[in-house]
Tab-separated table of C-alpha atoms and ligand atoms in Angstrom:
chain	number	residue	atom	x	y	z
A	159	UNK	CA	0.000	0.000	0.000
A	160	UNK	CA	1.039	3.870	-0.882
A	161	UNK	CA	-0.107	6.941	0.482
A	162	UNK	CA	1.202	9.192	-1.510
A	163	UNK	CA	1.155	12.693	0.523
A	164	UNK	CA	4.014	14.861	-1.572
A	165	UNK	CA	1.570	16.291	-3.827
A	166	UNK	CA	3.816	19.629	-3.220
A	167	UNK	CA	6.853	18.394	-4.716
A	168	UNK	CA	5.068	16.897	-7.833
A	169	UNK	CA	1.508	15.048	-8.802
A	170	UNK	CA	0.556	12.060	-10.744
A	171	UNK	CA	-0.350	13.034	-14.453
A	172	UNK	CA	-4.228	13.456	-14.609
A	173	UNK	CA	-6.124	10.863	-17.459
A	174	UNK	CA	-6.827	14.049	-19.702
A	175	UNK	CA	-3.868	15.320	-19.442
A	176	UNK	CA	-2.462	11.299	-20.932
A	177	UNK	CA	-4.782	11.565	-23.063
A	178	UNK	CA	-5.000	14.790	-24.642
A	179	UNK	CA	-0.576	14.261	-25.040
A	180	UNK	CA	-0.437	11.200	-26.410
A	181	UNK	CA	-1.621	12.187	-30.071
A	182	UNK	CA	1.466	14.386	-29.853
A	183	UNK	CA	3.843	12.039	-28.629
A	184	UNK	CA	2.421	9.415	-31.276
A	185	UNK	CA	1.207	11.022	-34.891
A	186	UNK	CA	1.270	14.397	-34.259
A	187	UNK	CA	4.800	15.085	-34.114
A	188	UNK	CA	5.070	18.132	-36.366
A	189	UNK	CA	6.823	21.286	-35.359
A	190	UNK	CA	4.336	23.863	-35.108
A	191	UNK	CA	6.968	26.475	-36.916
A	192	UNK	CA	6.923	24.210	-39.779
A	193	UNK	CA	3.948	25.399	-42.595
A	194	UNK	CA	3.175	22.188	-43.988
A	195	UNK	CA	-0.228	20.645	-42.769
A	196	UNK	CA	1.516	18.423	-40.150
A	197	UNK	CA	3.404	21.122	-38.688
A	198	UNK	CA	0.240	23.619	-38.611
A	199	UNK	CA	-1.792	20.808	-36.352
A	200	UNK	CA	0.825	21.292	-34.019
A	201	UNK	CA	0.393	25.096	-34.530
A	202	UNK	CA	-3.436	24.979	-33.976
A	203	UNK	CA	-3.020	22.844	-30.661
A	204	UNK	CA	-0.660	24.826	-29.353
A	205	UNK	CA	-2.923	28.043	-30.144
A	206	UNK	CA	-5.474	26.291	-28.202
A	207	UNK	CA	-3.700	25.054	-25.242
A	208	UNK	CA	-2.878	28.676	-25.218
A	209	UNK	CA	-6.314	29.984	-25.274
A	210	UNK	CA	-7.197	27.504	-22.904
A	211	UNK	CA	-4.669	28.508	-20.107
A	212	UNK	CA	-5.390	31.914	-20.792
A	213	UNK	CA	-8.851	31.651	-20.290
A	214	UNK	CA	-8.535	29.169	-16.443
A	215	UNK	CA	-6.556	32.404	-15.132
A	216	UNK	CA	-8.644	34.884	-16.722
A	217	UNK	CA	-5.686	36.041	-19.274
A	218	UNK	CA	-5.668	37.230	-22.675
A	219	UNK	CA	-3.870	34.245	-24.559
A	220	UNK	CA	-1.176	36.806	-25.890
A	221	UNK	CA	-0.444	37.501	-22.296
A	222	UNK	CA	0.953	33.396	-21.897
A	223	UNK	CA	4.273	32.196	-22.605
A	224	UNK	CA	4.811	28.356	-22.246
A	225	UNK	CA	8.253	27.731	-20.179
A	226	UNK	CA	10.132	24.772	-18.865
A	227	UNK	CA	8.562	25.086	-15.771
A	228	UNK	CA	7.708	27.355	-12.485
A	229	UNK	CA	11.773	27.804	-12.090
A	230	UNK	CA	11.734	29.406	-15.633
A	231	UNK	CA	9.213	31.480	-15.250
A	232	UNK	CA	9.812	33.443	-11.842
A	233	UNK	CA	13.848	33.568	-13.530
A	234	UNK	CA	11.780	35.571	-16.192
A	235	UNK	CA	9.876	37.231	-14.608
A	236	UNK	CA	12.454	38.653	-12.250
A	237	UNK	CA	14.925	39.190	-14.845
A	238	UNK	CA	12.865	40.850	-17.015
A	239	UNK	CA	11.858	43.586	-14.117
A	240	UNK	CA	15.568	43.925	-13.239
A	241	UNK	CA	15.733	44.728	-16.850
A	242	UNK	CA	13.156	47.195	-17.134
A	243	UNK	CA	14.010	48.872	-13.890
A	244	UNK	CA	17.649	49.044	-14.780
A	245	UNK	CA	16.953	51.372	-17.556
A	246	UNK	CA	15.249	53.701	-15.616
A	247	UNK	CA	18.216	53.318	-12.838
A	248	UNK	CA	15.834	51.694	-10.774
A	249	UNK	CA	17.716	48.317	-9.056
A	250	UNK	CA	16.211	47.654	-5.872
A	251	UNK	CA	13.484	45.027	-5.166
A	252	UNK	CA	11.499	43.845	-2.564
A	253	UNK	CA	10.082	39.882	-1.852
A	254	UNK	CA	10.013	37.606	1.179
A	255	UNK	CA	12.109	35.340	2.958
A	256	UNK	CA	10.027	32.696	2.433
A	257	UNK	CA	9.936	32.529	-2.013
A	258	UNK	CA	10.794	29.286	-3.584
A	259	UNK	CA	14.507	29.005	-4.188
A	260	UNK	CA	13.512	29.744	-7.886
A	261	UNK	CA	13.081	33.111	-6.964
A	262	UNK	CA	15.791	33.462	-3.855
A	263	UNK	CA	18.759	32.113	-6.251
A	264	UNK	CA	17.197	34.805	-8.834
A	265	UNK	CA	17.212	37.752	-6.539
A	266	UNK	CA	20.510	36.518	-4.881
A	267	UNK	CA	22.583	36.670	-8.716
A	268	UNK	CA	21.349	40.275	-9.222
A	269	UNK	CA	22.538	41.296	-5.755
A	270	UNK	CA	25.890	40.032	-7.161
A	271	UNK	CA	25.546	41.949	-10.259
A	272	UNK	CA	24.364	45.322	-7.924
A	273	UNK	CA	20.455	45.370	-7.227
A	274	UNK	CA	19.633	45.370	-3.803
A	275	UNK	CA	16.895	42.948	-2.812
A	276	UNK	CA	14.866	43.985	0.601
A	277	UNK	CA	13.715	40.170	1.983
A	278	UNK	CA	10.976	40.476	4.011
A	279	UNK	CA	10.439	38.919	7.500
A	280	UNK	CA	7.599	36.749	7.579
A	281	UNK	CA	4.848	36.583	10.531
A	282	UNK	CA	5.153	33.498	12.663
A	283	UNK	CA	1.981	32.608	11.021
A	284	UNK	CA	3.441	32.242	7.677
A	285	UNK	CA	2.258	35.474	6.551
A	286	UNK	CA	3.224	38.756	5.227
A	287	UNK	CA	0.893	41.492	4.963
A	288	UNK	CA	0.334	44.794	2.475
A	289	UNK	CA	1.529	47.052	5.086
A	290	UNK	CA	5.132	45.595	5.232
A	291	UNK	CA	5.218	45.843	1.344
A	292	UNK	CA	3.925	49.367	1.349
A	293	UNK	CA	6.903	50.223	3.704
A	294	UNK	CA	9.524	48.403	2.120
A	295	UNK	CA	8.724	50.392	-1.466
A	296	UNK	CA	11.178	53.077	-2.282
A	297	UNK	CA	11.760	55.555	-4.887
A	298	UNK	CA	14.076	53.235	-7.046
A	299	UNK	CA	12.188	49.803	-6.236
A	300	UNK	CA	11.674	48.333	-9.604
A	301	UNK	CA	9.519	44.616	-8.418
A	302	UNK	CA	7.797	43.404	-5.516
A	303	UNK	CA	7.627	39.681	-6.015
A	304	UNK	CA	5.786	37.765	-3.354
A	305	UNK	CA	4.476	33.979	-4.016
A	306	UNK	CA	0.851	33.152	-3.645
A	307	UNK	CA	0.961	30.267	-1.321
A	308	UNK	CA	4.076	28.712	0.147
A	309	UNK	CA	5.395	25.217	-1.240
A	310	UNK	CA	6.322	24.138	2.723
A	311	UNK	CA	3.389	25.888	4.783
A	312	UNK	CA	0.668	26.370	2.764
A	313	UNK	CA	0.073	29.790	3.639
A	314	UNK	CA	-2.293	32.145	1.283
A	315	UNK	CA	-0.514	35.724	0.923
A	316	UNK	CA	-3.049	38.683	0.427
A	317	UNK	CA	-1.762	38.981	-3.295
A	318	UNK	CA	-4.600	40.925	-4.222
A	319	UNK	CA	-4.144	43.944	-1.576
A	320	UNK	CA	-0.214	43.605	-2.456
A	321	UNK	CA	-0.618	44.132	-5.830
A	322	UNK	CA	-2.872	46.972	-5.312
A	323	UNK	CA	-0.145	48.722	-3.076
A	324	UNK	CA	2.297	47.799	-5.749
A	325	UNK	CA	0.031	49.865	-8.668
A	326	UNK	CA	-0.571	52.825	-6.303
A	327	UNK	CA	3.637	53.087	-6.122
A	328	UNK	CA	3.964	52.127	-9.731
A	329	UNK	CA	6.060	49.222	-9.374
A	330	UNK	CA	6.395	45.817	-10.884
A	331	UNK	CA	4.379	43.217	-8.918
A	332	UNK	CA	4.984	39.408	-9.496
A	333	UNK	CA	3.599	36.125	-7.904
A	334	UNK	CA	4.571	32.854	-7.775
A	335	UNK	CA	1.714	31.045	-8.013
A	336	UNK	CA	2.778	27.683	-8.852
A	337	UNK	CA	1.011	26.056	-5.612
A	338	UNK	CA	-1.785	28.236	-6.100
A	339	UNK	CA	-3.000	27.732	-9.228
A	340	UNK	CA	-5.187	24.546	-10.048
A	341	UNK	CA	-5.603	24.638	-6.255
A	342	UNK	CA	-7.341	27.448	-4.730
A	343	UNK	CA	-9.309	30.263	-7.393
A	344	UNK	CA	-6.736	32.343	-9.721
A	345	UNK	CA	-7.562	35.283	-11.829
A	346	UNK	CA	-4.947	37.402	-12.696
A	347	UNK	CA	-7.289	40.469	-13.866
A	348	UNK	CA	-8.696	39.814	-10.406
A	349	UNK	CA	-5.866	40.156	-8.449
A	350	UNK	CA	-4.498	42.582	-10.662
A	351	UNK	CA	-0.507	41.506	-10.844
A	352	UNK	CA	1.480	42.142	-13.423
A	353	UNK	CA	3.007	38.615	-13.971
A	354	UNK	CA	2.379	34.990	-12.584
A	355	UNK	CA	4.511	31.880	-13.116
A	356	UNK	CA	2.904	28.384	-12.744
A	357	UNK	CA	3.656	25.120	-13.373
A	358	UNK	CA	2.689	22.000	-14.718
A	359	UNK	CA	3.529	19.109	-12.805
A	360	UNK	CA	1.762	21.053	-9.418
A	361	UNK	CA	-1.956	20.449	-10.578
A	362	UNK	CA	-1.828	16.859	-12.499
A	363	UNK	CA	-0.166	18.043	-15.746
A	364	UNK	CA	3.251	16.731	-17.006
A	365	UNK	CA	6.634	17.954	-15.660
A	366	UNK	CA	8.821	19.866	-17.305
A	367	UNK	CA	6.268	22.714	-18.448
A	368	UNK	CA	5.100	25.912	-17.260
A	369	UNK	CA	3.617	29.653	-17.818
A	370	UNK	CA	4.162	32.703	-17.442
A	371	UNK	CA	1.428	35.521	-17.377
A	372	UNK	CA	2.793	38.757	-18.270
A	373	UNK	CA	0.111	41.593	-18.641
A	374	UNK	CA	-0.291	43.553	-21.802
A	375	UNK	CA	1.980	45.973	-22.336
A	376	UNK	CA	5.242	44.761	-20.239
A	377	UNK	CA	8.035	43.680	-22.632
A	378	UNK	CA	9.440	40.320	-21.375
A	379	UNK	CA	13.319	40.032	-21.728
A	380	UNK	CA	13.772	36.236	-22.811
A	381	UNK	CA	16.468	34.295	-21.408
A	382	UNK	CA	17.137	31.852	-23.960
A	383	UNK	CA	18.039	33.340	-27.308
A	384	UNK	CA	17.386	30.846	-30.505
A	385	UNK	CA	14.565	30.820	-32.473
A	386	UNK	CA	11.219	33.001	-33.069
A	387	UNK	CA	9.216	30.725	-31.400
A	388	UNK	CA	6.639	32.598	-28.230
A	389	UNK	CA	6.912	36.085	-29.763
A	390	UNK	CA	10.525	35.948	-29.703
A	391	UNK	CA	10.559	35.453	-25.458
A	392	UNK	CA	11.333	31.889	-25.330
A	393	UNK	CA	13.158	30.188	-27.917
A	394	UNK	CA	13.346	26.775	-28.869
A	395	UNK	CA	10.640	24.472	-30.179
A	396	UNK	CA	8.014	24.305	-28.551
A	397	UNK	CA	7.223	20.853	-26.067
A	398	UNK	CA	3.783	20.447	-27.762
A	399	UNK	CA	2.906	17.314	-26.054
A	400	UNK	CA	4.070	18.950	-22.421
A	401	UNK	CA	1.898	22.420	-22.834
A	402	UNK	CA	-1.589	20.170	-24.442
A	403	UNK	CA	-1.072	18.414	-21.235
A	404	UNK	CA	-0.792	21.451	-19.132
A	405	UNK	CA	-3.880	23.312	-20.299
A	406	UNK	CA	-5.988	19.709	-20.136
A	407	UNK	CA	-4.633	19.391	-16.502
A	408	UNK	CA	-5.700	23.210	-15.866
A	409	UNK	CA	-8.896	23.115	-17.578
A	410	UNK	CA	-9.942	19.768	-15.244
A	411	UNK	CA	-8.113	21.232	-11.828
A	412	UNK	CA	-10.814	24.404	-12.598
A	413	UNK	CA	-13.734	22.909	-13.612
A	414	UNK	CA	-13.545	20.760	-10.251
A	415	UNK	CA	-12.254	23.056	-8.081
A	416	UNK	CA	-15.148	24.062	-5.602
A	417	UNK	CA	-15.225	20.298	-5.155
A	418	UNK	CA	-11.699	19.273	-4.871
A	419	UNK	CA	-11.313	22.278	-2.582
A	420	UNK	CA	-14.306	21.155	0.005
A	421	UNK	CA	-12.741	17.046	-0.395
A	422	UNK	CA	-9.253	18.187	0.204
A	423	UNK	CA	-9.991	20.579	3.358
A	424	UNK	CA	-12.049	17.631	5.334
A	425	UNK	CA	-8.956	15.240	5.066
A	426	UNK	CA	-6.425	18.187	5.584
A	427	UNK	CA	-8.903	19.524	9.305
A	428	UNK	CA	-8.756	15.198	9.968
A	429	UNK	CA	-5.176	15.810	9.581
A	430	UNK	CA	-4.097	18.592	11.493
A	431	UNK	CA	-6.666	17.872	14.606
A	432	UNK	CA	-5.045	14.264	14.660
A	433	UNK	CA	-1.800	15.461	14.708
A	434	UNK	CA	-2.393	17.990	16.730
A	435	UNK	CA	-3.097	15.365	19.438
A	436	UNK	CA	0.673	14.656	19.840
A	437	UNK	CA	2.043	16.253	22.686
A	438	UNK	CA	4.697	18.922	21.890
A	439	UNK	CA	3.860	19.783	18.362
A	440	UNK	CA	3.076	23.008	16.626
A	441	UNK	CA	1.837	23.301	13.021
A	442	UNK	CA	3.245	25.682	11.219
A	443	UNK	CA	1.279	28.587	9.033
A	444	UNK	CA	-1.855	29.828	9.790
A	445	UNK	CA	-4.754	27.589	10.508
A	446	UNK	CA	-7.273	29.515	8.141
A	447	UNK	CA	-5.342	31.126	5.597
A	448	UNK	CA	-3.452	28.206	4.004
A	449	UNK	CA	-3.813	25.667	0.807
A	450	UNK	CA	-6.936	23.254	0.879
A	451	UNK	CA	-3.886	20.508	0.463
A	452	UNK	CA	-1.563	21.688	3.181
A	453	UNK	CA	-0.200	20.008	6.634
A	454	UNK	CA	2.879	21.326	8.584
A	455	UNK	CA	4.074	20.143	11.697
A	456	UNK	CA	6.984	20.397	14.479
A	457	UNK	CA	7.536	17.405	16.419
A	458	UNK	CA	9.809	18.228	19.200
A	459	UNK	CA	12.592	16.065	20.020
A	460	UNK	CA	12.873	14.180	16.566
A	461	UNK	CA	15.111	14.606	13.261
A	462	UNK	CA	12.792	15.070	9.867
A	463	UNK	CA	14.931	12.552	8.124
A	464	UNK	CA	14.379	9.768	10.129
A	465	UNK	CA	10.553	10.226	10.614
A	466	UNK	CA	10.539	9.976	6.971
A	467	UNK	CA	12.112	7.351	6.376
A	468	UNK	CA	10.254	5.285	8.816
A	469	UNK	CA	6.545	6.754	7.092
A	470	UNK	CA	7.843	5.529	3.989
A	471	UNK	CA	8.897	1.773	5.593
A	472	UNK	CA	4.898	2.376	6.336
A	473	UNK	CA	3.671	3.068	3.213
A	474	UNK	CA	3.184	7.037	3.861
A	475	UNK	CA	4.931	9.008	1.074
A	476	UNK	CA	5.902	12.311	2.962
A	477	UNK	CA	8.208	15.334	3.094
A	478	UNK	CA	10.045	17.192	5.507
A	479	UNK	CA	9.857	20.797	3.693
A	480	UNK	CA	10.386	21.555	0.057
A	481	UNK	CA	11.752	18.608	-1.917
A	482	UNK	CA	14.721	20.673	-3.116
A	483	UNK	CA	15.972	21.249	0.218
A	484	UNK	CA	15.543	17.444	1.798
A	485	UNK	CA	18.742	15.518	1.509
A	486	UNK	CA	20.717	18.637	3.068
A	487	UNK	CA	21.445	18.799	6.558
A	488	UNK	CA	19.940	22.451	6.536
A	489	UNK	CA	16.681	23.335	8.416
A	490	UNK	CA	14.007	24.639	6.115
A	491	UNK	CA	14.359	28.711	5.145
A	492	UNK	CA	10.897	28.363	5.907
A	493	UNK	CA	10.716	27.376	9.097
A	494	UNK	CA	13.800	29.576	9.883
A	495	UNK	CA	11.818	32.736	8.340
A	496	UNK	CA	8.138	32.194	10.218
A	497	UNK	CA	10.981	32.058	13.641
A	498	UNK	CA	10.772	28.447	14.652
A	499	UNK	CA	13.883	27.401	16.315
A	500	UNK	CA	16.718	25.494	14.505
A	501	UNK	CA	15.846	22.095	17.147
A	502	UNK	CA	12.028	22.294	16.163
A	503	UNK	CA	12.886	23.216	12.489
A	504	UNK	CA	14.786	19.853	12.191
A	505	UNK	CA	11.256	17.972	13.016
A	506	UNK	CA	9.229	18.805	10.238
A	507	UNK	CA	7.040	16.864	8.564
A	508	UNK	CA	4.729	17.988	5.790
A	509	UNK	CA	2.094	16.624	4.212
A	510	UNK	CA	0.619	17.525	1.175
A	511	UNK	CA	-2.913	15.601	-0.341
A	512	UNK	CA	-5.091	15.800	-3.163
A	513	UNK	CA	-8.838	15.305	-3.713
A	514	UNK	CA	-8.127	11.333	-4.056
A	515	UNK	CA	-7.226	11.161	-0.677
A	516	UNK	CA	-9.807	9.803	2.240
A	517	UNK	CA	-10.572	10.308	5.489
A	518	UNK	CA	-9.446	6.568	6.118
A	519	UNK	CA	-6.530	7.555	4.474
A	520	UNK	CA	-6.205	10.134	6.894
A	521	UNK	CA	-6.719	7.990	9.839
A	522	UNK	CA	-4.145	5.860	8.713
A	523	UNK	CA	-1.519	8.507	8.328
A	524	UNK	CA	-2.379	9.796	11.699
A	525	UNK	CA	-1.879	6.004	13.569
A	526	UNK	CA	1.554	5.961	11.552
A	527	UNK	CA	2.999	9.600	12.702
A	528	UNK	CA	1.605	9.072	16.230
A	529	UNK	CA	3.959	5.734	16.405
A	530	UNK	CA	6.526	6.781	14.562
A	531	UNK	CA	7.251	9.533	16.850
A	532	UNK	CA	6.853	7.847	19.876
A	533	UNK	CA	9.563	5.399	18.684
A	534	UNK	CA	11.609	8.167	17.453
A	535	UNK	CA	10.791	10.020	20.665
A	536	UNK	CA	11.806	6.792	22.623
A	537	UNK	CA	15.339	6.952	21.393
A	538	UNK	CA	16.167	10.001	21.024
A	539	UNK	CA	18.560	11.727	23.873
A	540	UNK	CA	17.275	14.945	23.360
A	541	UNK	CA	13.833	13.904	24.135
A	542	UNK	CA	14.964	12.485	27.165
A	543	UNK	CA	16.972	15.796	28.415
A	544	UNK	CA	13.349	17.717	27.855
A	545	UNK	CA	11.159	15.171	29.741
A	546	UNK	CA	13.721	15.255	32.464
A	547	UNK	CA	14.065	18.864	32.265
A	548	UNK	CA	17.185	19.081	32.195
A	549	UNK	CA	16.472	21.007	28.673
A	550	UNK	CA	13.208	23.013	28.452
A	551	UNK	CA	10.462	22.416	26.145
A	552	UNK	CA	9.736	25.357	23.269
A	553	UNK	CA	6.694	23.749	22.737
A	554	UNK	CA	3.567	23.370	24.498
B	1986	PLP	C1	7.531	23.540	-7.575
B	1986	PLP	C2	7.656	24.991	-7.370
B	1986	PLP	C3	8.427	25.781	-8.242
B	1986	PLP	C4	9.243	25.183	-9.342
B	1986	PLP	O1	8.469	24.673	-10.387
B	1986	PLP	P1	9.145	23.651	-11.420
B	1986	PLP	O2	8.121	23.472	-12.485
B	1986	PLP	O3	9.434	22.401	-10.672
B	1986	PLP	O4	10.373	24.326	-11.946
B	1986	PLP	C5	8.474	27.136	-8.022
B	1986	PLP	N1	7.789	27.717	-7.013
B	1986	PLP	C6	7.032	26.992	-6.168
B	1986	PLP	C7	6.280	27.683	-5.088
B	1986	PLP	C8	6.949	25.612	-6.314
B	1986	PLP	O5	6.213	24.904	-5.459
């Protein structure tokens, strides 16, 4: 048996999303830049996948460019601000200390090449809010970039009320909204930002594909030169097969949202009130504001690794924190940033469902942490210096 709880890090390709790629990986193999009639069927479905992703975010399909993925398109979207506000001598920017290394390791290389990034602390509820980004805006601030919903916590930013700030000041404003989208209700018009990134592989489409919304009217710099191919913003030919599956994915993950929402949140409150039952935990992010999907927990006294390891030897397919930083020896920047303690930080466990999951699913995941950590707990010394107090407890 598999429970497969890492949703977060990736999801299992959806039937339509199969289905609607495998014409493309079979027959329809043209190259939609060629103008014969094979390559022009590759031309119309990309045109459609287009339209189709345009119209689940609420986008005008001119306002899409098909990436690699979510890395590719907050690199663009970054760089392409930097760009832009470099002309006008404007180099500082402003995002959280929180973002997806996708967008860290982006704002980190132009503080090498001279922009100065402003990182913003994080509430220990996992959340920022308008004000801080209002204060943090200065004369020569070029992008606010601040991700919809963390990857580790879950947590729902107020993107809507920070991109309103960000138009009063006249500055960029970008989102990452690659755990967001497919997931809770996106509309870019709605929340009025001037570019989103998403990805693929995060709501049942195929890895190794993305998007970028950039509104009318904002030049994107590309960052691979080549061919003609999106307007001249992305070269290379296009993965056909990758972006039909993409906008089938999307198209479903809308359509079924209210529902997959409302299945998703019973199993995630199951979750978090059964974990909750373990003496000296504390989930992390807010208890309201956070992804349908989305558990987080401390266990104090244990090491992430080995909890994980010994879910797995049960069946439970978990994570301790984003799946790019498990196998280092590193806490979470997550963790670190909402202000949870380097011992705590180590104890993480996260847990990330879909709709298919049950509330017997649920119950079993819940027997499995409770005895893992209680074996865990059993051996561990530093579990045995808090319960003898001879170390205190930072949990309650
Ligand atoms: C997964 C993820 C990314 C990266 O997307 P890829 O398609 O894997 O490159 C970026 N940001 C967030 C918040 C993510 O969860």
């Amino acid at each position: 048996m598999t429970i497969y709880a890492d949703n977060a890090a990736t999801t299992r390709l959806s039937d339509a999303a199969l289905q609607a790629m495998i014409p493309f990986l079979t027959d329809n193999y043209g190259n939609p830049s060629s103008l014969h009639s094979v390559g022009q069927r590759a031309n119309e479905a990309l045109t459609a996948a287009r339209e189709s992703v345009a119209g689940s975010l609420g986008a005008q399909p001119r306002e899409i460019t098909f990436t690699s993925g979510g890395s590719e398109a907050d690199n663009q979207a970054i760089m392409t601000a930097a760009a832009l506000g470099a002309k006008k001598g404007k180099k500082h920017i402003v995002s959280t200390a929180f973002e997806h290394h996708a967008v860290l390791h982006t704002l980190n290389k132009l503080q090498k090449q001279g922009y100065e990034i402003t990182l913003l602390d994080v509430h220990e509820n996992g959340m920022v809010t308008p004000e801080q980004v209002a204060e943090a805006i200065r004369e020569d601030t070029c992008l606010v970039t601040v991700m919809t919903a963390n990857n580790e916590i879950g947590t729902i930013q107020p993107i809507k009320e920070i991109a309103a700030v960000c138009r009063e000041k006249k500055v960029l404003c970008h989102t990452d909204a690659v755990q967001a989208v497919g997931h809770i209700p996106v509309d870019v018009k709605d929340l009025g930002v001037d570019m989103l990134s998403l990805s693929g592989h995060k709501f049942h489409g195929p890895k190794g594909v993305g998007a970028l919304y950039c509104r009318r009217g904002i030049l994107l710099s590309s960052l691979i030169e080549g061919g003609a191919q999106e307007r001249g913003k992305r070269a290379g030919t296009e993965n056909i097969a990758g972006i039909v599956g993409m906008a089938a994915a999307l198209e479903e993950s809308v359509r079924n949202l209210a529902d997959n929402m409302a299945k998703m949140q019973r199993v995630r409150d199951r979750l978090i009130e059964g974990l909750g039952e373990i003496e000296h935990s504390v989930l992390n992010g807010d208890r309201a504001q956070r992804l349908p999907g989305n558990v987080n927990y401390c266990f104090e006294g244990i090491e992430g690794e080995s909890i994980l390891l010994l879910l797995d030897d049960k069946g439970v397919c978990a994570s301790s924190g984003s799946a790019c930083t498990s196998g280092s020896l590193d806490p979470s920047h997550v963790l670190l940033a909402i202000g949870r303690p380097h011992e705590i930080a180590h104890g993480s466990l996260r847990l990330s469902i879909d709709e298919t999951m049950t509330l017997n699913d649920a119950d079993y995941i819940i027997r499995s942490v409770k005895e893992t950590v209680a074996l865990l707990r059993g051996m561990s010394p530093v579990w045995r210096d808090l319960v003898s107090g001879k170390k205190e407890f930072i949990t309650k």
